PDB file of C-alpha atoms in Angstrom:
ATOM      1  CA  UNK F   1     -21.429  21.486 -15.320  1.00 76.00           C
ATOM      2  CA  UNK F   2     -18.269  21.490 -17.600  1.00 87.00           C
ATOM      3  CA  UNK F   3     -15.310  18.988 -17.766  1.00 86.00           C
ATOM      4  CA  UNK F   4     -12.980  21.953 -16.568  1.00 89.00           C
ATOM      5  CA  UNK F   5     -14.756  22.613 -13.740  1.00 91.00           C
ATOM      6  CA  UNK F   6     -15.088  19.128 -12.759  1.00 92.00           C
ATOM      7  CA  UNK F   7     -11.010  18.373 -13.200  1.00 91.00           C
ATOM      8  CA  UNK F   8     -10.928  21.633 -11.466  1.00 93.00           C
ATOM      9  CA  UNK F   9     -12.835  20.132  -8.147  1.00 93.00           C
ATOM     10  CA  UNK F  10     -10.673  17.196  -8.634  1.00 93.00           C
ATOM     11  CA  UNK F  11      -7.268  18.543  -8.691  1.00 92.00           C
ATOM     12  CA  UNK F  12      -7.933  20.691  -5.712  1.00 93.00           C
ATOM     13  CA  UNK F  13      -9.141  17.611  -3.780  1.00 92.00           C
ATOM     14  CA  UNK F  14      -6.479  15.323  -4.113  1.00 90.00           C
ATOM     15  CA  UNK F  15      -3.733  18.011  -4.027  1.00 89.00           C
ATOM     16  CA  UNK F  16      -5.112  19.472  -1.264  1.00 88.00           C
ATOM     17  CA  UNK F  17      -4.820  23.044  -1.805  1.00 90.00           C
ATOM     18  CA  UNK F  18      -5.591  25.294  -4.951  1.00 90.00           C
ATOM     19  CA  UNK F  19      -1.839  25.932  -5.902  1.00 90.00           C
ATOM     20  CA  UNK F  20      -0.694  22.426  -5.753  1.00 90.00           C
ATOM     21  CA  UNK F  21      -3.442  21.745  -8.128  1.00 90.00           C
ATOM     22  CA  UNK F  22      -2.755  24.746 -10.473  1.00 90.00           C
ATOM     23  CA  UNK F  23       1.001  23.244 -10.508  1.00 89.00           C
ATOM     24  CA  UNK F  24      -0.253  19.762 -11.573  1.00 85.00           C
ATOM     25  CA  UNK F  25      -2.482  20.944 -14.466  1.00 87.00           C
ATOM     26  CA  UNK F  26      -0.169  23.989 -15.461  1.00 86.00           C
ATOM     27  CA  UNK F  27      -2.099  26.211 -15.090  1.00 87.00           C
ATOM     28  CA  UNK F  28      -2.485  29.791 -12.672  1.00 90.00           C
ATOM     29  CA  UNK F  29      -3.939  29.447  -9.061  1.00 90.00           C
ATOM     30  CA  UNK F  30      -6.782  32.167 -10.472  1.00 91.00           C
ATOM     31  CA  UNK F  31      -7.960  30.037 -13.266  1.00 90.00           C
ATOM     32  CA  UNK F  32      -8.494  26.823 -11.083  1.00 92.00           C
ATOM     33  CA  UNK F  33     -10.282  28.537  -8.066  1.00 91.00           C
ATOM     34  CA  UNK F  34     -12.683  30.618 -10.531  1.00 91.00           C
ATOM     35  CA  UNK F  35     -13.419  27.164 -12.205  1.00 91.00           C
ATOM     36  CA  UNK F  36     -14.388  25.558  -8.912  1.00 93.00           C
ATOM     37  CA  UNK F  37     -16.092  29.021  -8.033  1.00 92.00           C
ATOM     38  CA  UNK F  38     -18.048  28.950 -11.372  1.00 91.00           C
ATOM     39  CA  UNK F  39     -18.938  25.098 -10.127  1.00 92.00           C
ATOM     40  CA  UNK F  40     -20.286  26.170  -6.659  1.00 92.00           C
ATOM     41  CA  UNK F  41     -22.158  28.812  -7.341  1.00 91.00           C
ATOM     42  CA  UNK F  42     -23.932  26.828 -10.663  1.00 91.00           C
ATOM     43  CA  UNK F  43     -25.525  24.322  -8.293  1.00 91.00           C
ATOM     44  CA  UNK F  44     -26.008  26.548  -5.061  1.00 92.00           C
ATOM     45  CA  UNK F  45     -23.139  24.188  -3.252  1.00 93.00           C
ATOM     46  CA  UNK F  46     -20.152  24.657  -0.996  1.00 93.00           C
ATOM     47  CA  UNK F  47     -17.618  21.966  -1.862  1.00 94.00           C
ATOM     48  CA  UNK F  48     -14.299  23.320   0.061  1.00 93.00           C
ATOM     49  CA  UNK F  49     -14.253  24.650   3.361  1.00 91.00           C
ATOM     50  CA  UNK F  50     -11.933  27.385   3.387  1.00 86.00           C
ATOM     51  CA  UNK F  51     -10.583  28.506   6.690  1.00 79.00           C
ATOM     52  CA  UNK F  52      -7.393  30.297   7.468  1.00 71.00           C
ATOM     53  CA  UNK F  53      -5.399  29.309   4.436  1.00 73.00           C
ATOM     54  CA  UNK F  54      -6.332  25.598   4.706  1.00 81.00           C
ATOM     55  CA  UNK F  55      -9.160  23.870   2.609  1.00 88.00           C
ATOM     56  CA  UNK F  56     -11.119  20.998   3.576  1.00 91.00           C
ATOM     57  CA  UNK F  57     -13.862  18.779   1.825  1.00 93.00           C
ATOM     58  CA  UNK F  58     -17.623  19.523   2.672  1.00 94.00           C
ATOM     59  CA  UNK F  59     -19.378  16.244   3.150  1.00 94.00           C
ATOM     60  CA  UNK F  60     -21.001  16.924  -0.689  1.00 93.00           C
ATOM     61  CA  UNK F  61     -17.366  17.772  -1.763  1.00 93.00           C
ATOM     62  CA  UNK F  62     -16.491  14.257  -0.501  1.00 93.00           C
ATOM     63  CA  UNK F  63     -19.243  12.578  -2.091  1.00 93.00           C
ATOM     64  CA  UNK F  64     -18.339  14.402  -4.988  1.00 94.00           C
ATOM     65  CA  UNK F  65     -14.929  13.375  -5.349  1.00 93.00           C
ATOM     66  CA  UNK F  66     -15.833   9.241  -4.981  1.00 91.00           C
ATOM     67  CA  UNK F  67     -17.322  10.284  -8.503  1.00 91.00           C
ATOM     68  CA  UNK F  68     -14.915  12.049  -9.765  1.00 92.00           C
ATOM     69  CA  UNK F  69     -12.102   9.270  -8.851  1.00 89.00           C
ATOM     70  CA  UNK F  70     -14.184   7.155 -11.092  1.00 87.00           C
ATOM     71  CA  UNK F  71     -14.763   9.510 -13.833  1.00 88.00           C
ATOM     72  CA  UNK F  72     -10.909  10.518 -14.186  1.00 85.00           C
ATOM     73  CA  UNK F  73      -9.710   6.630 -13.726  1.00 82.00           C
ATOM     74  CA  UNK F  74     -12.159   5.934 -16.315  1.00 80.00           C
ATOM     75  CA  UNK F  75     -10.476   8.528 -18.705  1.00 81.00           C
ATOM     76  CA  UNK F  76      -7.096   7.205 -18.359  1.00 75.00           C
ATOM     77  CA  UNK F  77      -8.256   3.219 -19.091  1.00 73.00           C
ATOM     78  CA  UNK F  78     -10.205   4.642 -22.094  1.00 76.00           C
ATOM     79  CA  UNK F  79      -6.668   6.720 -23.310  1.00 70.00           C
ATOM     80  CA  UNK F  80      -4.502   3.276 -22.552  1.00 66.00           C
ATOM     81  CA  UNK F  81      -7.615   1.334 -24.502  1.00 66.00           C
ATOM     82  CA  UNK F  82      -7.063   3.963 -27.634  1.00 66.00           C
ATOM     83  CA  UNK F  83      -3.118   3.540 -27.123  1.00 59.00           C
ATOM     84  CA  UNK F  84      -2.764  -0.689 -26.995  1.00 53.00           C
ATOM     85  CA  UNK F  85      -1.180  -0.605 -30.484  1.00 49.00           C
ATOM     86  CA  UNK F  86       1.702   1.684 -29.431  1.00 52.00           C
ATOM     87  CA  UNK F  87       4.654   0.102 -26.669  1.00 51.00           C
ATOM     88  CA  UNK F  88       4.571   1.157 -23.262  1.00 57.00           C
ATOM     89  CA  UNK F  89       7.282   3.470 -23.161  1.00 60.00           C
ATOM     90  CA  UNK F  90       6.070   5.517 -20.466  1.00 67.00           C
ATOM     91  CA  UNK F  91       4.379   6.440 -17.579  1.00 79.00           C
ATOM     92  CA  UNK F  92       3.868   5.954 -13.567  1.00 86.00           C
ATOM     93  CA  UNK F  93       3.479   2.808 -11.604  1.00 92.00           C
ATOM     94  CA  UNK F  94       2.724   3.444  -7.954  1.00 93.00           C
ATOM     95  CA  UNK F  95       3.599   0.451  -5.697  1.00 95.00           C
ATOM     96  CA  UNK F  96       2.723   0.065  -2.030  1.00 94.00           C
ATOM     97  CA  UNK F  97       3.847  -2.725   0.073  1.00 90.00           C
ATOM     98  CA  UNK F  98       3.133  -4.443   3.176  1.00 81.00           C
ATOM     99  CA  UNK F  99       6.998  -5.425   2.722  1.00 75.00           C
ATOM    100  CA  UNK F 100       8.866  -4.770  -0.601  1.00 78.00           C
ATOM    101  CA  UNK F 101      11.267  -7.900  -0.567  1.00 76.00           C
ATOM    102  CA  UNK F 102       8.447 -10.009  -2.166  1.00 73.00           C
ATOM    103  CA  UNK F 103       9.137  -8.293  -5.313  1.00 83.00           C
ATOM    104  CA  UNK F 104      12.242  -6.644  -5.720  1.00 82.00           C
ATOM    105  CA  UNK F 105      13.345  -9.593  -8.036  1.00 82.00           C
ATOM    106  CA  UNK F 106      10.308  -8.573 -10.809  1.00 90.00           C
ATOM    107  CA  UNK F 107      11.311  -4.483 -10.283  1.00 92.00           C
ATOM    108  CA  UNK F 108      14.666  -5.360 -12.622  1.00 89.00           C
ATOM    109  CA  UNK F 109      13.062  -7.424 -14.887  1.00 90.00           C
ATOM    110  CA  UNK F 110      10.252  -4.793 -15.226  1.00 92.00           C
ATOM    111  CA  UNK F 111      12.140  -1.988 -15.932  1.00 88.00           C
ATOM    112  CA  UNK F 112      14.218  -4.006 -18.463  1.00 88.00           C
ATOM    113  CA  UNK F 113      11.314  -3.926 -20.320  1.00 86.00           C
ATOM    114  CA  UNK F 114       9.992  -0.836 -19.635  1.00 87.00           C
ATOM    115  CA  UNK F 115      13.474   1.528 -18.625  1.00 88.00           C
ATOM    116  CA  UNK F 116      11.008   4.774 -19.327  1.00 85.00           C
ATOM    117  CA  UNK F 117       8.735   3.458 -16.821  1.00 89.00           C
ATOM    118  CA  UNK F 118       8.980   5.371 -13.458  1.00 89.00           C
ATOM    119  CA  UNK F 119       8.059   3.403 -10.661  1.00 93.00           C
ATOM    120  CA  UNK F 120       7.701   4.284  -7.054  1.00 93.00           C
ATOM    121  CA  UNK F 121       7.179   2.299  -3.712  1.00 93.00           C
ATOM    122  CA  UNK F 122       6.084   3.127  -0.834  1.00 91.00           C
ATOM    123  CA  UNK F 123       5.647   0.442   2.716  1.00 86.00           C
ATOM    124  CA  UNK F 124       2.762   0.653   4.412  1.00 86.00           C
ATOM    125  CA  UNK F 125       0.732  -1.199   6.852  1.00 82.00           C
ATOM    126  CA  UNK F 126      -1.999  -3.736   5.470  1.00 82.00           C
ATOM    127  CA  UNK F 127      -4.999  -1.597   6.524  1.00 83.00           C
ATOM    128  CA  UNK F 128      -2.754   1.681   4.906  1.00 88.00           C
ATOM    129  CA  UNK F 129      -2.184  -0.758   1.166  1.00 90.00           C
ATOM    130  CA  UNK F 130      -5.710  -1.087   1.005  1.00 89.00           C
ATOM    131  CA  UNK F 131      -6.953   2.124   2.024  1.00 87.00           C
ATOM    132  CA  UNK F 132      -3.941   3.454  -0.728  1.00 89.00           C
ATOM    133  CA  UNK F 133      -5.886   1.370  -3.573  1.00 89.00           C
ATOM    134  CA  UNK F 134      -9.363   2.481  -2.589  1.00 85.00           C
ATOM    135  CA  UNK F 135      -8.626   5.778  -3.086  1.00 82.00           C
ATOM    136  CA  UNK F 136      -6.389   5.679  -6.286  1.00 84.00           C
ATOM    137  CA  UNK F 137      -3.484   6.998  -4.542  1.00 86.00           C
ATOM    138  CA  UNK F 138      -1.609   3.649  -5.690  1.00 91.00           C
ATOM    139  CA  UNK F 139      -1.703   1.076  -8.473  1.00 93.00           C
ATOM    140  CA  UNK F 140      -0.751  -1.916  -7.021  1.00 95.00           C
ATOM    141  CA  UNK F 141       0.131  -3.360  -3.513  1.00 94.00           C
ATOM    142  CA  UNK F 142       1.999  -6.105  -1.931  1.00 91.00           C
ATOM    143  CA  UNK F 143       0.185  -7.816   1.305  1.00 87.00           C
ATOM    144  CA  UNK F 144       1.095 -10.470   3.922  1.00 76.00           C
ATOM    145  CA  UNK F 145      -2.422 -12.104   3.000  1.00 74.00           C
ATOM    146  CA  UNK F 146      -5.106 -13.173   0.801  1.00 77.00           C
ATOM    147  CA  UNK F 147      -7.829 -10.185   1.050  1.00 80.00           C
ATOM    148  CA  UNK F 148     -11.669 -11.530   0.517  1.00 82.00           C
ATOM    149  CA  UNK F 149     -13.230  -8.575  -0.622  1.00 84.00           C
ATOM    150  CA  UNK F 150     -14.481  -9.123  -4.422  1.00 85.00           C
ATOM    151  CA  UNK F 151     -13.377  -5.771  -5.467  1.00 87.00           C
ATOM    152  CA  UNK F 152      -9.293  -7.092  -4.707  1.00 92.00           C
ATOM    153  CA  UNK F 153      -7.541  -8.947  -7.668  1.00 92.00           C
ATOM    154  CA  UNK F 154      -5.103 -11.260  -6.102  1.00 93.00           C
ATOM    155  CA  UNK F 155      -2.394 -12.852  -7.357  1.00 92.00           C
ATOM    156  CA  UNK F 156      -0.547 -15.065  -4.838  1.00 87.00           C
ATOM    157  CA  UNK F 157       3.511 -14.721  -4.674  1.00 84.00           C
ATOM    158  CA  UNK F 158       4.576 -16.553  -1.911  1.00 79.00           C
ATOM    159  CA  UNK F 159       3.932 -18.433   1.338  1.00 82.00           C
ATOM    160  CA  UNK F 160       6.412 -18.213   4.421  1.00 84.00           C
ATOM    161  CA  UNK F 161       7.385 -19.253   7.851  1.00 90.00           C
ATOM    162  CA  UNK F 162       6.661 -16.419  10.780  1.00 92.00           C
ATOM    163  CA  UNK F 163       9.576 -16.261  13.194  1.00 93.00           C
ATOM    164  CA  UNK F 164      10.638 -15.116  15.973  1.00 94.00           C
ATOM    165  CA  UNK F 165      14.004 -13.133  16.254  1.00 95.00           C
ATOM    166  CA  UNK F 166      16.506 -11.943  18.946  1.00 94.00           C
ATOM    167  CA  UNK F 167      19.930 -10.510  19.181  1.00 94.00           C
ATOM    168  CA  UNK F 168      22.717 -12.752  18.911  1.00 91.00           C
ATOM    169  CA  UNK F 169      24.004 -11.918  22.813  1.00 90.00           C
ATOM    170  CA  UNK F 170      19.928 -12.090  24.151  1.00 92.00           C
ATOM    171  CA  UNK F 171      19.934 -14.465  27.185  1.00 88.00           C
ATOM    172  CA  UNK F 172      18.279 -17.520  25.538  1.00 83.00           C
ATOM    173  CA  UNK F 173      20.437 -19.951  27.514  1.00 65.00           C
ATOM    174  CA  UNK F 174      20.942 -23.015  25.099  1.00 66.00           C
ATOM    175  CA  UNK F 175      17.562 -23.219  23.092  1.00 71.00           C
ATOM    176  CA  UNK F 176      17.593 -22.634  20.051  1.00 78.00           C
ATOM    177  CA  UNK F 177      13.611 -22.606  18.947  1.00 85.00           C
ATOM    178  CA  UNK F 178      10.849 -21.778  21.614  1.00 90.00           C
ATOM    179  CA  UNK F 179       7.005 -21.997  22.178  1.00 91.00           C
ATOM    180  CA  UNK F 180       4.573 -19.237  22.376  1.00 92.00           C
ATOM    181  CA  UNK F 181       3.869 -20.173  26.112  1.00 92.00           C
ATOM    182  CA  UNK F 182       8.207 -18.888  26.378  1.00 91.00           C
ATOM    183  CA  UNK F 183       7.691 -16.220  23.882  1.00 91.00           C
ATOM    184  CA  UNK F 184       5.206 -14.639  25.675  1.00 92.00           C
ATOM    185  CA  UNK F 185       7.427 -14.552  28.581  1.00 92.00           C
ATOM    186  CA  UNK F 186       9.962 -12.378  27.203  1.00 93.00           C
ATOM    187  CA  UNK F 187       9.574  -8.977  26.162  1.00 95.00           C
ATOM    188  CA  UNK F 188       8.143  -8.582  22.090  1.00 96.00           C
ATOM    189  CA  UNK F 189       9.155  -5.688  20.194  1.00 96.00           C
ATOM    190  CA  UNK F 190       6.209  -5.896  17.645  1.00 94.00           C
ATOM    191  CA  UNK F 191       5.031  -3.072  15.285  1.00 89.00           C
ATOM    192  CA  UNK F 192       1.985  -1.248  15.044  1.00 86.00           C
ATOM    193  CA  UNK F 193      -1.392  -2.254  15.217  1.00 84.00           C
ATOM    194  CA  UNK F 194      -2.673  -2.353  11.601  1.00 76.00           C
ATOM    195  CA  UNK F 195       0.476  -4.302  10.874  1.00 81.00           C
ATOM    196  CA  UNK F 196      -0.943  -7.943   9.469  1.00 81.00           C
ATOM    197  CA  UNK F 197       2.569  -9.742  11.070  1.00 85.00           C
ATOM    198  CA  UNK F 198       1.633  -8.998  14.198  1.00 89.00           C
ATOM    199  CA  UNK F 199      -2.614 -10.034  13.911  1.00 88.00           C
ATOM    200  CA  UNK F 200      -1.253 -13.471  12.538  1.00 89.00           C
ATOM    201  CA  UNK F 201       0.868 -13.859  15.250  1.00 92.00           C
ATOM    202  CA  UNK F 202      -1.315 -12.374  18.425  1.00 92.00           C
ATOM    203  CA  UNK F 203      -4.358 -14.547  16.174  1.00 91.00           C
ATOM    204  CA  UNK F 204      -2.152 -18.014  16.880  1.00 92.00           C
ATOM    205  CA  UNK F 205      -1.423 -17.264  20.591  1.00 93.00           C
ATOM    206  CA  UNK F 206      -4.828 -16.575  20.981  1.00 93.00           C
ATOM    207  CA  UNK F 207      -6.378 -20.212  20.242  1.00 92.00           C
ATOM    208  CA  UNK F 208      -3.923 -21.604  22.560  1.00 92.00           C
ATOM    209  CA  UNK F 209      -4.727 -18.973  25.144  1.00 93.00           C
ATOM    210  CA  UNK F 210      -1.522 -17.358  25.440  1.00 93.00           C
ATOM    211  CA  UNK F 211      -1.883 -13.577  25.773  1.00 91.00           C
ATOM    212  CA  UNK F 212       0.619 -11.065  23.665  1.00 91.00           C
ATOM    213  CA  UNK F 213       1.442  -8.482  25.657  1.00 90.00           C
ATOM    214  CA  UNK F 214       4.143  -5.909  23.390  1.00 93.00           C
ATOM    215  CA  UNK F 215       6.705  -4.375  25.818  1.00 95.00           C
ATOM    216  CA  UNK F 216       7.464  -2.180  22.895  1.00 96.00           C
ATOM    217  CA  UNK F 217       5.736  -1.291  19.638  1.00 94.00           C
ATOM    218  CA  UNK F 218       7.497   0.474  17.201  1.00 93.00           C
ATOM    219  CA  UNK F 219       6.200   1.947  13.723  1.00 87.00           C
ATOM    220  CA  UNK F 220       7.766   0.063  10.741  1.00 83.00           C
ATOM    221  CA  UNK F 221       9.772  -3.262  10.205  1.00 84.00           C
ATOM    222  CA  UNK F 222      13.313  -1.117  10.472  1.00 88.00           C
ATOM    223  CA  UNK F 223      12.577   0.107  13.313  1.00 92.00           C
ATOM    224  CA  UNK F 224      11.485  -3.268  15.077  1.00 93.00           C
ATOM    225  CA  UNK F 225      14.409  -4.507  13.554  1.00 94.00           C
ATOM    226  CA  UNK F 226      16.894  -2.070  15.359  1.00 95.00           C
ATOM    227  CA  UNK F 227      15.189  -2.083  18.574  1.00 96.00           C
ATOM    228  CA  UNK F 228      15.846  -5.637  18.997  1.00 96.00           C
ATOM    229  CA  UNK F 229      19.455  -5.476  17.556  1.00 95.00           C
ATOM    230  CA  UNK F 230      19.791  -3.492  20.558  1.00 95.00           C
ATOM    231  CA  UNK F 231      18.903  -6.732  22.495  1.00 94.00           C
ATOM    232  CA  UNK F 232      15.788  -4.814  23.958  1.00 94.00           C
ATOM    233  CA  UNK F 233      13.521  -8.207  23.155  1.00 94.00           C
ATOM    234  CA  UNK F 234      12.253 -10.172  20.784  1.00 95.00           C
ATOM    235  CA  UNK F 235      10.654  -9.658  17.237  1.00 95.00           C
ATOM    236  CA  UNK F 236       8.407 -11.256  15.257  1.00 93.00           C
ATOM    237  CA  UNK F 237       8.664 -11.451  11.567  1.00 91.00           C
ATOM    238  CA  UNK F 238       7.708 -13.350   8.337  1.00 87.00           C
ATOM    239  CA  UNK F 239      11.113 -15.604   7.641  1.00 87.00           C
ATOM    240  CA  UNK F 240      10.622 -14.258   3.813  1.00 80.00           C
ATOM    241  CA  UNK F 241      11.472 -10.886   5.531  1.00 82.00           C
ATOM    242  CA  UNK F 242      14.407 -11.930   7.918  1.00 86.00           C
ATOM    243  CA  UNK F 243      16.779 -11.652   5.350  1.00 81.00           C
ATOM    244  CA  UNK F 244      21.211 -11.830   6.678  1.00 86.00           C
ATOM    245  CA  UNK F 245      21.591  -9.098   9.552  1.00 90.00           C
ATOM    246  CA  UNK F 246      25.061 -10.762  11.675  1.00 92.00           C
ATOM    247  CA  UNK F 247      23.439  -8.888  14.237  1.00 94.00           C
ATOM    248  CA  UNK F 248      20.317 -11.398  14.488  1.00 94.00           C
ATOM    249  CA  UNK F 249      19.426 -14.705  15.607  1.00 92.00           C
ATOM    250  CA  UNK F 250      16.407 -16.870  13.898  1.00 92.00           C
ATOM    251  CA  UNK F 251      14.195 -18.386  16.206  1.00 93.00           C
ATOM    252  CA  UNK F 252      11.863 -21.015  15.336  1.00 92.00           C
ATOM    253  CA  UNK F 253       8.162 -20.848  16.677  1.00 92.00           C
ATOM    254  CA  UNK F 254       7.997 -24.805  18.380  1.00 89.00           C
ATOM    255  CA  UNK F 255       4.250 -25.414  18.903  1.00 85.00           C
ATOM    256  CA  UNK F 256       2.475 -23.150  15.743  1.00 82.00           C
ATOM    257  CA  UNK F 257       2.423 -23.417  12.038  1.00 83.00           C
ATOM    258  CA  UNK F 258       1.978 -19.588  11.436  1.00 89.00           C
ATOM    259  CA  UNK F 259       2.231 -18.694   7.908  1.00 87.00           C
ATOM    260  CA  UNK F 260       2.416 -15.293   6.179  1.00 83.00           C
ATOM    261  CA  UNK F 261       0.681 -15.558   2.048  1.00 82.00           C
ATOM    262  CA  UNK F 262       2.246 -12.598   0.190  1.00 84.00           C
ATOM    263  CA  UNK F 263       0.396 -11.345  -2.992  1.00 89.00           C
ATOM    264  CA  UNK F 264       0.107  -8.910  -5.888  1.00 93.00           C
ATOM    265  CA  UNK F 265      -3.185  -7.083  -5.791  1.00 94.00           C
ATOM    266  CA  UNK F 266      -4.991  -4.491  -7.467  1.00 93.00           C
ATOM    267  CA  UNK F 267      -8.294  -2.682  -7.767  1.00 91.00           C
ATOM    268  CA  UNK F 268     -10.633  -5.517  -9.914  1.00 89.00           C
ATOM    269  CA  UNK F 269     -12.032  -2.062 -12.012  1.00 85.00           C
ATOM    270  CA  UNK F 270      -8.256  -1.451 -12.500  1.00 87.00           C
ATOM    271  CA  UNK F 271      -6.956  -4.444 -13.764  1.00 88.00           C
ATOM    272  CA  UNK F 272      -6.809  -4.056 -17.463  1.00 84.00           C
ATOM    273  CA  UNK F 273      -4.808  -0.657 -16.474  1.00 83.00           C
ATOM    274  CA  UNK F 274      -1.951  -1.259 -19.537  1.00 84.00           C
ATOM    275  CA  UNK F 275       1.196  -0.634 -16.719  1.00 89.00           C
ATOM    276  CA  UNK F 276      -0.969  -2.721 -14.173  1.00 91.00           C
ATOM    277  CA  UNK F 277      -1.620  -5.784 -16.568  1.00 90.00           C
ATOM    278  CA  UNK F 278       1.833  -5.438 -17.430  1.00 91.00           C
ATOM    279  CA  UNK F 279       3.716  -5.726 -14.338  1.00 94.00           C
ATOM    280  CA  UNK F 280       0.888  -8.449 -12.603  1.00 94.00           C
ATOM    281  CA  UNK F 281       1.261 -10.174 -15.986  1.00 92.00           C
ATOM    282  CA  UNK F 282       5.116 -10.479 -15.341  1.00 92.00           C
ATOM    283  CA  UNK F 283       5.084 -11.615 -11.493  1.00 91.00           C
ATOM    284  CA  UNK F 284       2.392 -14.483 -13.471  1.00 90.00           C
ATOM    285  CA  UNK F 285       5.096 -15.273 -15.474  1.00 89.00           C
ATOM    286  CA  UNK F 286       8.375 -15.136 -12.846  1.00 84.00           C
ATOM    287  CA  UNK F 287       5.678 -16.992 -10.602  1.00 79.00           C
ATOM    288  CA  UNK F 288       5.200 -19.796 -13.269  1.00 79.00           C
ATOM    289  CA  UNK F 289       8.840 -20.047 -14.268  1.00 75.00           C
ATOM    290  CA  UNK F 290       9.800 -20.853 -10.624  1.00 66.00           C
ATOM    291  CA  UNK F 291       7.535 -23.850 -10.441  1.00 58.00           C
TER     292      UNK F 291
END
């Protein structure tokens, strides 16, 4: 077994195809499939299915690549470990939010500090953030909770109201808050299952036996947000998250104190990760200033 090989395997499995991954190491399509051939046929194992012009992981090929997500990870903290002394002028942070407005204030300030930085986001779900960071397909993420699992560092941003919302011309009559008895009377526009908003919120109505019932579910906040412009129904949202549409209405939730926690977390292994400690050591900071 050789490194090439191994980076190889890698490159092909997280690319997903043998010319992506030639493109990413710079290298020709030949060289990278007869270093995974050389691979396969050392140890008498298939590690691709390859089936009309489409590869797919063998069960050994996934197993495989848990270890190799490990073993490449690994390389990079030992480069960034061999590189403290010198500034951090460049490189890739990969940022995946349950909702980005949480830290759009520390993106500026970051790349003040760091202008040859690149750094990309990307909103997600809460079950989507987490399964991102498992599989090292992102660096850090933003959730509407507190995770448990001991493998999550968590640093806590902020805590906020969840609210209801409506259009401004949706037939409320004169009140200007309601219960979840009331809300559950109108039509929700609520998003996808997955989405952590929307377990909060179905999790409250639940202890006082009211029963959600989404007239619409849409994928993503925007799109919840336009439906009910439309004056379809009403959303639910974190107040954090509300933010000045002239279109909207806020409406208070009467009879529940339903609150969404919003925090920076990361992979524990991944922590020390020289961008990673950088930018979590800056929202610390930012965090601590506006106490």
């Amino acid at each position: 077994m050789r490194y090439v090989q191994l980076r190889a395997f890698h490159h092909v499995a997280i690319h997903g195809g043998f010319s992506k991954a030639a493109k990413a190491l710079n290298l020709s399509q030949p060289a990278i499939s007869d270093q995974v051939r050389f691979l396969e046929e050392a140890y008498d194992i298939l590690l691709f299915n390859r089936a009309k012009k489409q590869i797919t992981l063998t069960e050994p090929g996934k197993r495989l690549l848990e270890v190799t997500r490990r073993l490449f990870e690994n390389e990079q903290q030992a480069l960034e470990l061999l590189q403290q002394t010198q500034t951090l002028s460049a490189g890739r942070l990969r940022i995946v939010a349950d909702a980005p407005h949480h830290l759009l204030h520390l993106l500026g300030s970051f790349r003040k500090s760091h202008p040859r930085v690149t750094v990309s986001l990307h909103t997600r779900n809460t079950s989507e953030v987490l399964e991102m960071l498992a599989a090292y397909e992102a660096d850090i993420g933003v959730l509407g909770e507190l995770p448990t699992r001991k493998d999550i560092e968590i640093l806590q941003l902020s805590t906020a109201p969840i609210i209801a919302f409506a259009a401004l011309d949706y037939p409320l009559g004169k009140r200007g808050s309601l219960t979840l008895k009331s809300l559950s009377e109108h039509p929700l526009v609520m998003r996808e299952e997955g989405s952590k908003t929307r377990r909060i919120f179905e999790a409250a109505a639940a202890e006082q036996g009211v029963k959600i019932r989404p007239a619409i579910e849409a994928e993503g906040r925007e799109a919840v947000r336009e439906i009910v412009a439309s004056g379809a129904g009403i959303g639910i949202v974190s107040e954090a998250e509300f933010g000045h549409d002239t279109r909207l209405l806020r409406i208070p939730i009467l009879d529940a104190e339903i609150t969404m926690q919003e925090a920076l977390v990361c992979l524990r292994e991944r922590r020390n990760g020289k961008l990673i400690r950088a930018f979590m050591n800056l929202a610390r900071e930012e965090g601590e200033k506006a106490a």
